[in-house]
Amino acid sequence: MKNIRIYSCSVLLLCAGLLGACSDDPETEQAYVQTDSPTFTANKRGVAADGETLRIGVRSNTYWIIRQQAEDDWFTLSPKAGSGSREVEAAIAANTGQERSATLVFETEQGRMQQITLRQEGHNSTVRFLNDDFGTGTSAQSVAQFDGWNRNGIGSLRCQYWGNDVNVDAGQPSAGYDGASGGNGIVFAADSANFILGGIALKGDINFNLSFGCTTSQAIFNPGELKVFFSKDLVNWTPIAYERSSSAGWERVNIPFYLPEGVDQLYVRFLGRKADAYRLDDVTLAEGDGRGETITFVEDIVEYEEITVFDETFDWCVGPNSTLPGNDGKNMTTVSNRNGWEGNLVYMHNGFPKVGTSSGLGYLTSPAMTAVGEKRVDVTVTFNVGIMGSDLSDIRLIVLNSGSVEGSESKTFTIESDNYWETRSCVINGATKETQIRFSAIQAKGNRFYIDNVKATFTDVKEKL
């Protein structure tokens, strides 16, 4: 009996312990309220650095209210209280006086608090629409590949970057002028290299100042070898004059100007005329101070004519097959200098050529773009292309002699389906009368394709009568 009583007692004690453990309440999560930052800043117009309404991000797991340490009337908050995580919108009036600030306290029902400062710049501060110092630590990376842009400003949200023969590089950091950021700069790595940035929202303003740092590796700085252009549509480019000393070292350039009413966005193009001779940094578009002349855009005083460089339909091709796909057969004739077109392993079908064989890399080269004349232009190329059978779906367009395509000497096109025509296009930047284009397979085996209707055009500018 003794043993039984001890066992029974042990079981009861164990059960009591388990019940006691199961009846404990889980630990309650501690209440909290936090904000994205201890300080939130608006410019003198009452908007954030990106040009949008200032928003305060709140993270919390409970109910909270906002208390102000003073009765400030230059901003309103919505909402002034909430539960959980959300954004608080601060509507801030324009500031015509000195810099001002307010202290806000976010407080929970449990007494947890988060204090922040709401700050607004004064009337004498400068509003920037775009500023970019191009980051740091990059070595000769093309603009097309670079993803470290450091853009900010109230018009910068949709700003984009383009370039041909232009690299981002930290090899010779900017110095010697106010605001020189050091770090990366833009290097014009070939003759007639272009760097374009834009889509800068102008927010209804008309008076601006464009500034940038620049230097040269030559004995003197020549503004004719680093040119600046403005555009309102990314198509037409108006040359902009600027003044700078002949010093070879880093120096900041300022271009004050007005724009006509109704211009919503601006693009800026820098053209380097001599390979590796010029560098650029710290591009800034800011509000103006009342100086400068009104820009007359070139499209307002000139008219445009589309010039055809070549429009090849390949009607002279005659072969046993008239539709895709086709069996090569034994009677195909190799293309040899027909209408200026030459190639390797190129055969004629009825009305179009086939490029390559099952085990040979083929290519087709255009005639030179003699219609361009004594200048450099941007040439638009369109063409139809089809892949034979189930061969590799990629082909390459190569630019020969001068010019580039998307900042490179070649561009790869992927064709979505076999044995069907598809239309592709691209722009050859900086083309001259010597420029040719080559349609080429990428690999020797199983990369056959068809080409047809190759058209190249550019826009010629003439003064309006």
mmCIF file with all atom_site columns, N, CA, C and O in Angstrom, residues 303-351:
data_model
loop_
_atom_site.group_PDB
_atom_site.id
_atom_site.type_symbol
_atom_site.label_atom_id
_atom_site.label_alt_id
_atom_site.label_comp_id
_atom_site.label_asym_id
_atom_site.label_entity_id
_atom_site.label_seq_id
_atom_site.pdbx_PDB_ins_code
_atom_site.Cartn_x
_atom_site.Cartn_y
_atom_site.Cartn_z
_atom_site.occupancy
_atom_site.B_iso_or_equiv
_atom_site.pdbx_formal_charge
_atom_site.auth_seq_id
_atom_site.auth_comp_id
_atom_site.auth_asym_id
_atom_site.auth_atom_id
_atom_site.pdbx_PDB_model_num
ATOM 1   N N  . GLU A 1 303 ? 13.032 72.957 -89.867  1.00 0.00 ? 303 GLU A N  1
ATOM 2   C CA . GLU A 1 303 ? 12.155 71.859 -90.242  1.00 0.00 ? 303 GLU A CA 1
ATOM 3   C C  . GLU A 1 303 ? 13.009 70.642 -90.598  1.00 0.00 ? 303 GLU A C  1
ATOM 4   O O  . GLU A 1 303 ? 14.209 70.762 -90.840  1.00 0.00 ? 303 GLU A O  1
ATOM 5   N N  . TYR A 1 304 ? 12.370 69.490 -90.638  1.00 0.00 ? 304 TYR A N  1
ATOM 6   C CA . TYR A 1 304 ? 13.121 68.243 -90.748  1.00 0.00 ? 304 TYR A CA 1
ATOM 7   C C  . TYR A 1 304 ? 12.690 67.460 -91.984  1.00 0.00 ? 304 TYR A C  1
ATOM 8   O O  . TYR A 1 304 ? 11.528 67.473 -92.372  1.00 0.00 ? 304 TYR A O  1
ATOM 9   N N  . GLU A 1 305 ? 13.661 66.788 -92.575  1.00 0.00 ? 305 GLU A N  1
ATOM 10  C CA . GLU A 1 305 ? 13.401 65.948 -93.734  1.00 0.00 ? 305 GLU A CA 1
ATOM 11  C C  . GLU A 1 305 ? 14.032 64.580 -93.500  1.00 0.00 ? 305 GLU A C  1
ATOM 12  O O  . GLU A 1 305 ? 15.202 64.483 -93.119  1.00 0.00 ? 305 GLU A O  1
ATOM 13  N N  . GLU A 1 306 ? 13.263 63.534 -93.709  1.00 0.00 ? 306 GLU A N  1
ATOM 14  C CA . GLU A 1 306 ? 13.799 62.190 -93.554  1.00 0.00 ? 306 GLU A CA 1
ATOM 15  C C  . GLU A 1 306 ? 14.561 61.795 -94.808  1.00 0.00 ? 306 GLU A C  1
ATOM 16  O O  . GLU A 1 306 ? 14.014 61.799 -95.908  1.00 0.00 ? 306 GLU A O  1
ATOM 17  N N  . ILE A 1 307 ? 15.833 61.454 -94.635  1.00 0.00 ? 307 ILE A N  1
ATOM 18  C CA . ILE A 1 307 ? 16.699 61.060 -95.745  1.00 0.00 ? 307 ILE A CA 1
ATOM 19  C C  . ILE A 1 307 ? 16.894 59.549 -95.695  1.00 0.00 ? 307 ILE A C  1
ATOM 20  O O  . ILE A 1 307 ? 17.241 58.988 -94.647  1.00 0.00 ? 307 ILE A O  1
ATOM 21  N N  . THR A 1 308 ? 16.668 58.886 -96.819  1.00 0.00 ? 308 THR A N  1
ATOM 22  C CA . THR A 1 308 ? 16.871 57.443 -96.900  1.00 0.00 ? 308 THR A CA 1
ATOM 23  C C  . THR A 1 308 ? 18.305 57.149 -97.285  1.00 0.00 ? 308 THR A C  1
ATOM 24  O O  . THR A 1 308 ? 18.802 57.611 -98.315  1.00 0.00 ? 308 THR A O  1
ATOM 25  N N  . VAL A 1 309 ? 18.992 56.370 -96.463  1.00 0.00 ? 309 VAL A N  1
ATOM 26  C CA . VAL A 1 309 ? 20.369 55.954 -96.738  1.00 0.00 ? 309 VAL A CA 1
ATOM 27  C C  . VAL A 1 309 ? 20.352 54.764 -97.686  1.00 0.00 ? 309 VAL A C  1
ATOM 28  O O  . VAL A 1 309 ? 21.062 54.739 -98.692  1.00 0.00 ? 309 VAL A O  1
ATOM 29  N N  . PHE A 1 310 ? 19.589 53.756 -97.370  1.00 0.00 ? 310 PHE A N  1
ATOM 30  C CA . PHE A 1 310 ? 19.291 52.663 -98.304  1.00 0.00 ? 310 PHE A CA 1
ATOM 31  C C  . PHE A 1 310 ? 17.981 52.016 -97.873  1.00 0.00 ? 310 PHE A C  1
ATOM 32  O O  . PHE A 1 310 ? 17.582 52.084 -96.716  1.00 0.00 ? 310 PHE A O  1
ATOM 33  N N  . ASP A 1 311 ? 17.298 51.422 -98.829  1.00 0.00 ? 311 ASP A N  1
ATOM 34  C CA . ASP A 1 311 ? 16.016 50.749 -98.594  1.00 0.00 ? 311 ASP A CA 1
ATOM 35  C C  . ASP A 1 311 ? 16.027 49.492 -99.453  1.00 0.00 ? 311 ASP A C  1
ATOM 36  O O  . ASP A 1 311 ? 15.524 49.488 -100.574 1.00 0.00 ? 311 ASP A O  1
ATOM 37  N N  . GLU A 1 312 ? 16.625 48.439 -98.906  1.00 0.00 ? 312 GLU A N  1
ATOM 38  C CA . GLU A 1 312 ? 16.888 47.231 -99.680  1.00 0.00 ? 312 GLU A CA 1
ATOM 39  C C  . GLU A 1 312 ? 15.769 46.201 -99.492  1.00 0.00 ? 312 GLU A C  1
ATOM 40  O O  . GLU A 1 312 ? 15.535 45.713 -98.398  1.00 0.00 ? 312 GLU A O  1
ATOM 41  N N  . THR A 1 313 ? 15.090 45.874 -100.607 1.00 0.00 ? 313 THR A N  1
ATOM 42  C CA . THR A 1 313 ? 14.009 44.879 -100.569 1.00 0.00 ? 313 THR A CA 1
ATOM 43  C C  . THR A 1 313 ? 14.471 43.503 -101.058 1.00 0.00 ? 313 THR A C  1
ATOM 44  O O  . THR A 1 313 ? 13.703 42.545 -100.979 1.00 0.00 ? 313 THR A O  1
ATOM 45  N N  . PHE A 1 314 ? 15.687 43.433 -101.592 1.00 0.00 ? 314 PHE A N  1
ATOM 46  C CA . PHE A 1 314 ? 16.272 42.177 -102.097 1.00 0.00 ? 314 PHE A CA 1
ATOM 47  C C  . PHE A 1 314 ? 15.423 41.527 -103.195 1.00 0.00 ? 314 PHE A C  1
ATOM 48  O O  . PHE A 1 314 ? 15.402 40.311 -103.357 1.00 0.00 ? 314 PHE A O  1
ATOM 49  N N  . ASP A 1 315 ? 14.750 42.371 -103.978 1.00 0.00 ? 315 ASP A N  1
ATOM 50  C CA . ASP A 1 315 ? 13.960 41.830 -105.095 1.00 0.00 ? 315 ASP A CA 1
ATOM 51  C C  . ASP A 1 315 ? 14.836 41.155 -106.134 1.00 0.00 ? 315 ASP A C  1
ATOM 52  O O  . ASP A 1 315 ? 14.342 40.345 -106.938 1.00 0.00 ? 315 ASP A O  1
ATOM 53  N N  . TRP A 1 316 ? 16.130 41.482 -106.141 1.00 0.00 ? 316 TRP A N  1
ATOM 54  C CA . TRP A 1 316 ? 17.033 40.866 -107.111 1.00 0.00 ? 316 TRP A CA 1
ATOM 55  C C  . TRP A 1 316 ? 17.421 39.436 -106.711 1.00 0.00 ? 316 TRP A C  1
ATOM 56  O O  . TRP A 1 316 ? 18.066 38.738 -107.492 1.00 0.00 ? 316 TRP A O  1
ATOM 57  N N  . CYS A 1 317 ? 17.047 38.998 -105.507 1.00 0.00 ? 317 CYS A N  1
ATOM 58  C CA . CYS A 1 317 ? 17.330 37.618 -105.109 1.00 0.00 ? 317 CYS A CA 1
ATOM 59  C C  . CYS A 1 317 ? 16.388 36.659 -105.843 1.00 0.00 ? 317 CYS A C  1
ATOM 60  O O  . CYS A 1 317 ? 15.166 36.826 -105.810 1.00 0.00 ? 317 CYS A O  1
ATOM 61  N N  . VAL A 1 318 ? 16.941 35.659 -106.492 1.00 0.00 ? 318 VAL A N  1
ATOM 62  C CA . VAL A 1 318 ? 16.156 34.665 -107.221 1.00 0.00 ? 318 VAL A CA 1
ATOM 63  C C  . VAL A 1 318 ? 16.654 33.281 -106.815 1.00 0.00 ? 318 VAL A C  1
ATOM 64  O O  . VAL A 1 318 ? 17.839 32.979 -106.940 1.00 0.00 ? 318 VAL A O  1
ATOM 65  N N  . GLY A 1 319 ? 15.755 32.439 -106.309 1.00 0.00 ? 319 GLY A N  1
ATOM 66  C CA . GLY A 1 319 ? 16.150 31.108 -105.880 1.00 0.00 ? 319 GLY A CA 1
ATOM 67  C C  . GLY A 1 319 ? 14.969 30.159 -105.943 1.00 0.00 ? 319 GLY A C  1
ATOM 68  O O  . GLY A 1 319 ? 13.846 30.556 -106.244 1.00 0.00 ? 319 GLY A O  1
ATOM 69  N N  . PRO A 1 320 ? 15.180 28.898 -105.655 1.00 0.00 ? 320 PRO A N  1
ATOM 70  C CA . PRO A 1 320 ? 14.121 27.895 -105.794 1.00 0.00 ? 320 PRO A CA 1
ATOM 71  C C  . PRO A 1 320 ? 13.062 27.954 -104.699 1.00 0.00 ? 320 PRO A C  1
ATOM 72  O O  . PRO A 1 320 ? 12.028 27.309 -104.839 1.00 0.00 ? 320 PRO A O  1
ATOM 73  N N  . ASN A 1 321 ? 13.296 28.721 -103.631 1.00 0.00 ? 321 ASN A N  1
ATOM 74  C CA . ASN A 1 321 ? 12.343 28.725 -102.523 1.00 0.00 ? 321 ASN A CA 1
ATOM 75  C C  . ASN A 1 321 ? 11.814 30.136 -102.297 1.00 0.00 ? 321 ASN A C  1
ATOM 76  O O  . ASN A 1 321 ? 12.579 31.090 -102.228 1.00 0.00 ? 321 ASN A O  1
ATOM 77  N N  . SER A 1 322 ? 10.511 30.277 -102.157 1.00 0.00 ? 322 SER A N  1
ATOM 78  C CA . SER A 1 322 ? 9.919  31.604 -102.040 1.00 0.00 ? 322 SER A CA 1
ATOM 79  C C  . SER A 1 322 ? 9.295  31.870 -100.682 1.00 0.00 ? 322 SER A C  1
ATOM 80  O O  . SER A 1 322 ? 8.870  32.971 -100.405 1.00 0.00 ? 322 SER A O  1
ATOM 81  N N  . THR A 1 323 ? 9.174  30.874 -99.839  1.00 0.00 ? 323 THR A N  1
ATOM 82  C CA . THR A 1 323 ? 8.553  31.065 -98.530  1.00 0.00 ? 323 THR A CA 1
ATOM 83  C C  . THR A 1 323 ? 9.408  30.433 -97.449  1.00 0.00 ? 323 THR A C  1
ATOM 84  O O  . THR A 1 323 ? 10.278 29.618 -97.704  1.00 0.00 ? 323 THR A O  1
ATOM 85  N N  . LEU A 1 324 ? 9.177  30.838 -96.221  1.00 0.00 ? 324 LEU A N  1
ATOM 86  C CA . LEU A 1 324 ? 9.841  30.225 -95.073  1.00 0.00 ? 324 LEU A CA 1
ATOM 87  C C  . LEU A 1 324 ? 9.010  29.056 -94.582  1.00 0.00 ? 324 LEU A C  1
ATOM 88  O O  . LEU A 1 324 ? 7.788  29.141 -94.539  1.00 0.00 ? 324 LEU A O  1
ATOM 89  N N  . PRO A 1 325 ? 9.641  27.933 -94.125  1.00 0.00 ? 325 PRO A N  1
ATOM 90  C CA . PRO A 1 325 ? 11.069 27.651 -94.230  1.00 0.00 ? 325 PRO A CA 1
ATOM 91  C C  . PRO A 1 325 ? 11.425 27.173 -95.621  1.00 0.00 ? 325 PRO A C  1
ATOM 92  O O  . PRO A 1 325 ? 10.541 26.955 -96.438  1.00 0.00 ? 325 PRO A O  1
ATOM 93  N N  . GLY A 1 326 ? 12.706 26.926 -95.893  1.00 0.00 ? 326 GLY A N  1
ATOM 94  C CA . GLY A 1 326 ? 13.108 26.496 -97.216  1.00 0.00 ? 326 GLY A CA 1
ATOM 95  C C  . GLY A 1 326 ? 14.279 25.538 -97.183  1.00 0.00 ? 326 GLY A C  1
ATOM 96  O O  . GLY A 1 326 ? 15.148 25.642 -96.336  1.00 0.00 ? 326 GLY A O  1
ATOM 97  N N  . ASN A 1 327 ? 14.308 24.628 -98.112  1.00 0.00 ? 327 ASN A N  1
ATOM 98  C CA . ASN A 1 327 ? 15.438 23.726 -98.271  1.00 0.00 ? 327 ASN A CA 1
ATOM 99  C C  . ASN A 1 327 ? 16.483 24.424 -99.132  1.00 0.00 ? 327 ASN A C  1
ATOM 100 O O  . ASN A 1 327 ? 16.176 24.935 -100.206 1.00 0.00 ? 327 ASN A O  1
ATOM 101 N N  . ASP A 1 328 ? 17.730 24.462 -98.668  1.00 0.00 ? 328 ASP A N  1
ATOM 102 C CA . ASP A 1 328 ? 18.759 25.191 -99.405  1.00 0.00 ? 328 ASP A CA 1
ATOM 103 C C  . ASP A 1 328 ? 18.877 24.720 -100.854 1.00 0.00 ? 328 ASP A C  1
ATOM 104 O O  . ASP A 1 328 ? 19.027 25.521 -101.765 1.00 0.00 ? 328 ASP A O  1
ATOM 105 N N  . GLY A 1 329 ? 18.821 23.426 -101.062 1.00 0.00 ? 329 GLY A N  1
ATOM 106 C CA . GLY A 1 329 ? 18.999 22.889 -102.411 1.00 0.00 ? 329 GLY A CA 1
ATOM 107 C C  . GLY A 1 329 ? 20.435 23.063 -102.889 1.00 0.00 ? 329 GLY A C  1
ATOM 108 O O  . GLY A 1 329 ? 21.301 23.534 -102.172 1.00 0.00 ? 329 GLY A O  1
ATOM 109 N N  . LYS A 1 330 ? 20.692 22.711 -104.120 1.00 0.00 ? 330 LYS A N  1
ATOM 110 C CA . LYS A 1 330 ? 22.052 22.773 -104.631 1.00 0.00 ? 330 LYS A CA 1
ATOM 111 C C  . LYS A 1 330 ? 22.257 23.926 -105.598 1.00 0.00 ? 330 LYS A C  1
ATOM 112 O O  . LYS A 1 330 ? 23.377 24.145 -106.077 1.00 0.00 ? 330 LYS A O  1
ATOM 113 N N  . ASN A 1 331 ? 21.205 24.657 -105.927 1.00 0.00 ? 331 ASN A N  1
ATOM 114 C CA . ASN A 1 331 ? 21.319 25.672 -106.969 1.00 0.00 ? 331 ASN A CA 1
ATOM 115 C C  . ASN A 1 331 ? 21.291 27.089 -106.409 1.00 0.00 ? 331 ASN A C  1
ATOM 116 O O  . ASN A 1 331 ? 21.027 28.031 -107.140 1.00 0.00 ? 331 ASN A O  1
ATOM 117 N N  . MET A 1 332 ? 21.537 27.228 -105.110 1.00 0.00 ? 332 MET A N  1
ATOM 118 C CA . MET A 1 332 ? 21.550 28.563 -104.514 1.00 0.00 ? 332 MET A CA 1
ATOM 119 C C  . MET A 1 332 ? 22.796 29.309 -104.984 1.00 0.00 ? 332 MET A C  1
ATOM 120 O O  . MET A 1 332 ? 23.879 28.726 -105.120 1.00 0.00 ? 332 MET A O  1
ATOM 121 N N  . THR A 1 333 ? 22.648 30.598 -105.227 1.00 0.00 ? 333 THR A N  1
ATOM 122 C CA . THR A 1 333 ? 23.757 31.412 -105.726 1.00 0.00 ? 333 THR A CA 1
ATOM 123 C C  . THR A 1 333 ? 24.309 32.271 -104.594 1.00 0.00 ? 333 THR A C  1
ATOM 124 O O  . THR A 1 333 ? 23.571 32.981 -103.934 1.00 0.00 ? 333 THR A O  1
ATOM 125 N N  . THR A 1 334 ? 25.590 32.225 -104.348 1.00 0.00 ? 334 THR A N  1
ATOM 126 C CA . THR A 1 334 ? 26.214 33.025 -103.288 1.00 0.00 ? 334 THR A CA 1
ATOM 127 C C  . THR A 1 334 ? 26.146 34.508 -103.642 1.00 0.00 ? 334 THR A C  1
ATOM 128 O O  . THR A 1 334 ? 26.450 34.910 -104.754 1.00 0.00 ? 334 THR A O  1
ATOM 129 N N  . VAL A 1 335 ? 25.747 35.335 -102.684 1.00 0.00 ? 335 VAL A N  1
ATOM 130 C CA . VAL A 1 335 ? 25.668 36.782 -102.893 1.00 0.00 ? 335 VAL A CA 1
ATOM 131 C C  . VAL A 1 335 ? 27.070 37.349 -103.027 1.00 0.00 ? 335 VAL A C  1
ATOM 132 O O  . VAL A 1 335 ? 27.945 37.045 -102.233 1.00 0.00 ? 335 VAL A O  1
ATOM 133 N N  . SER A 1 336 ? 27.306 38.166 -104.020 1.00 0.00 ? 336 SER A N  1
ATOM 134 C CA . SER A 1 336 ? 28.615 38.778 -104.223 1.00 0.00 ? 336 SER A CA 1
ATOM 135 C C  . SER A 1 336 ? 28.443 40.183 -104.778 1.00 0.00 ? 336 SER A C  1
ATOM 136 O O  . SER A 1 336 ? 28.178 40.377 -105.966 1.00 0.00 ? 336 SER A O  1
ATOM 137 N N  . ASN A 1 337 ? 28.523 41.182 -103.898 1.00 0.00 ? 337 ASN A N  1
ATOM 138 C CA . ASN A 1 337 ? 28.507 42.592 -104.277 1.00 0.00 ? 337 ASN A CA 1
ATOM 139 C C  . ASN A 1 337 ? 27.310 42.944 -105.151 1.00 0.00 ? 337 ASN A C  1
ATOM 140 O O  . ASN A 1 337 ? 27.442 43.497 -106.239 1.00 0.00 ? 337 ASN A O  1
ATOM 141 N N  . ARG A 1 338 ? 26.131 42.625 -104.679 1.00 0.00 ? 338 ARG A N  1
ATOM 142 C CA . ARG A 1 338 ? 24.896 43.003 -105.375 1.00 0.00 ? 338 ARG A CA 1
ATOM 143 C C  . ARG A 1 338 ? 24.298 44.201 -104.658 1.00 0.00 ? 338 ARG A C  1
ATOM 144 O O  . ARG A 1 338 ? 24.025 44.159 -103.460 1.00 0.00 ? 338 ARG A O  1
ATOM 145 N N  . ASN A 1 339 ? 24.116 45.331 -105.398 1.00 0.00 ? 339 ASN A N  1
ATOM 146 C CA . ASN A 1 339 ? 23.651 46.587 -104.804 1.00 0.00 ? 339 ASN A CA 1
ATOM 147 C C  . ASN A 1 339 ? 24.529 47.036 -103.635 1.00 0.00 ? 339 ASN A C  1
ATOM 148 O O  . ASN A 1 339 ? 24.074 47.693 -102.709 1.00 0.00 ? 339 ASN A O  1
ATOM 149 N N  . GLY A 1 340 ? 25.798 46.645 -103.665 1.00 0.00 ? 340 GLY A N  1
ATOM 150 C CA . GLY A 1 340 ? 26.720 47.011 -102.592 1.00 0.00 ? 340 GLY A CA 1
ATOM 151 C C  . GLY A 1 340 ? 26.716 46.060 -101.417 1.00 0.00 ? 340 GLY A C  1
ATOM 152 O O  . GLY A 1 340 ? 27.470 46.263 -100.458 1.00 0.00 ? 340 GLY A O  1
ATOM 153 N N  . TRP A 1 341 ? 25.885 45.015 -101.457 1.00 0.00 ? 341 TRP A N  1
ATOM 154 C CA . TRP A 1 341 ? 25.815 44.045 -100.367 1.00 0.00 ? 341 TRP A CA 1
ATOM 155 C C  . TRP A 1 341 ? 26.807 42.916 -100.616 1.00 0.00 ? 341 TRP A C  1
ATOM 156 O O  . TRP A 1 341 ? 26.904 42.379 -101.721 1.00 0.00 ? 341 TRP A O  1
ATOM 157 N N  . GLU A 1 342 ? 27.531 42.549 -99.590  1.00 0.00 ? 342 GLU A N  1
ATOM 158 C CA . GLU A 1 342 ? 28.487 41.458 -99.665  1.00 0.00 ? 342 GLU A CA 1
ATOM 159 C C  . GLU A 1 342 ? 28.334 40.573 -98.434  1.00 0.00 ? 342 GLU A C  1
ATOM 160 O O  . GLU A 1 342 ? 27.774 40.992 -97.420  1.00 0.00 ? 342 GLU A O  1
ATOM 161 N N  . GLY A 1 343 ? 28.829 39.346 -98.530  1.00 0.00 ? 343 GLY A N  1
ATOM 162 C CA . GLY A 1 343 ? 28.692 38.482 -97.374  1.00 0.00 ? 343 GLY A CA 1
ATOM 163 C C  . GLY A 1 343 ? 29.478 37.207 -97.480  1.00 0.00 ? 343 GLY A C  1
ATOM 164 O O  . GLY A 1 343 ? 30.227 36.968 -98.438  1.00 0.00 ? 343 GLY A O  1
ATOM 165 N N  . ASN A 1 344 ? 29.276 36.383 -96.467  1.00 0.00 ? 344 ASN A N  1
ATOM 166 C CA . ASN A 1 344 ? 29.912 35.070 -96.406  1.00 0.00 ? 344 ASN A CA 1
ATOM 167 C C  . ASN A 1 344 ? 28.833 34.035 -96.137  1.00 0.00 ? 344 ASN A C  1
ATOM 168 O O  . ASN A 1 344 ? 28.036 34.177 -95.211  1.00 0.00 ? 344 ASN A O  1
ATOM 169 N N  . LEU A 1 345 ? 28.795 32.989 -96.982  1.00 0.00 ? 345 LEU A N  1
ATOM 170 C CA . LEU A 1 345 ? 27.780 31.944 -96.869  1.00 0.00 ? 345 LEU A CA 1
ATOM 171 C C  . LEU A 1 345 ? 26.377 32.547 -96.899  1.00 0.00 ? 345 LEU A C  1
ATOM 172 O O  . LEU A 1 345 ? 25.545 32.312 -96.022  1.00 0.00 ? 345 LEU A O  1
ATOM 173 N N  . VAL A 1 346 ? 26.141 33.359 -97.928  1.00 0.00 ? 346 VAL A N  1
ATOM 174 C CA . VAL A 1 346 ? 24.835 33.987 -98.135  1.00 0.00 ? 346 VAL A CA 1
ATOM 175 C C  . VAL A 1 346 ? 24.242 33.440 -99.423  1.00 0.00 ? 346 VAL A C  1
ATOM 176 O O  . VAL A 1 346 ? 24.904 33.423 -100.462 1.00 0.00 ? 346 VAL A O  1
ATOM 177 N N  . TYR A 1 347 ? 22.976 33.006 -99.371  1.00 0.00 ? 347 TYR A N  1
ATOM 178 C CA . TYR A 1 347 ? 22.325 32.365 -100.513 1.00 0.00 ? 347 TYR A CA 1
ATOM 179 C C  . TYR A 1 347 ? 21.000 33.043 -100.801 1.00 0.00 ? 347 TYR A C  1
ATOM 180 O O  . TYR A 1 347 ? 20.362 33.612 -99.900  1.00 0.00 ? 347 TYR A O  1
ATOM 181 N N  . MET A 1 348 ? 20.560 32.970 -102.065 1.00 0.00 ? 348 MET A N  1
ATOM 182 C CA . MET A 1 348 ? 19.344 33.672 -102.486 1.00 0.00 ? 348 MET A CA 1
ATOM 183 C C  . MET A 1 348 ? 18.128 32.762 -102.500 1.00 0.00 ? 348 MET A C  1
ATOM 184 O O  . MET A 1 348 ? 18.163 31.679 -103.070 1.00 0.00 ? 348 MET A O  1
ATOM 185 N N  . HIS A 1 349 ? 17.078 33.215 -101.849 1.00 0.00 ? 349 HIS A N  1
ATOM 186 C CA . HIS A 1 349 ? 15.731 32.688 -102.049 1.00 0.00 ? 349 HIS A CA 1
ATOM 187 C C  . HIS A 1 349 ? 14.995 33.689 -102.936 1.00 0.00 ? 349 HIS A C  1
ATOM 188 O O  . HIS A 1 349 ? 15.543 34.735 -103.309 1.00 0.00 ? 349 HIS A O  1
ATOM 189 N N  . ASN A 1 350 ? 13.765 33.401 -103.282 1.00 0.00 ? 350 ASN A N  1
ATOM 190 C CA . ASN A 1 350 ? 12.995 34.344 -104.091 1.00 0.00 ? 350 ASN A CA 1
ATOM 191 C C  . ASN A 1 350 ? 12.628 35.560 -103.258 1.00 0.00 ? 350 ASN A C  1
ATOM 192 O O  . ASN A 1 350 ? 11.698 35.537 -102.466 1.00 0.00 ? 350 ASN A O  1
ATOM 193 N N  . GLY A 1 351 ? 13.381 36.652 -103.414 1.00 0.00 ? 351 GLY A N  1
ATOM 194 C CA . GLY A 1 351 ? 13.047 37.916 -102.775 1.00 0.00 ? 351 GLY A CA 1
ATOM 195 C C  . GLY A 1 351 ? 13.723 38.177 -101.453 1.00 0.00 ? 351 GLY A C  1
ATOM 196 O O  . GLY A 1 351 ? 13.501 39.233 -100.850 1.00 0.00 ? 351 GLY A O  1
#
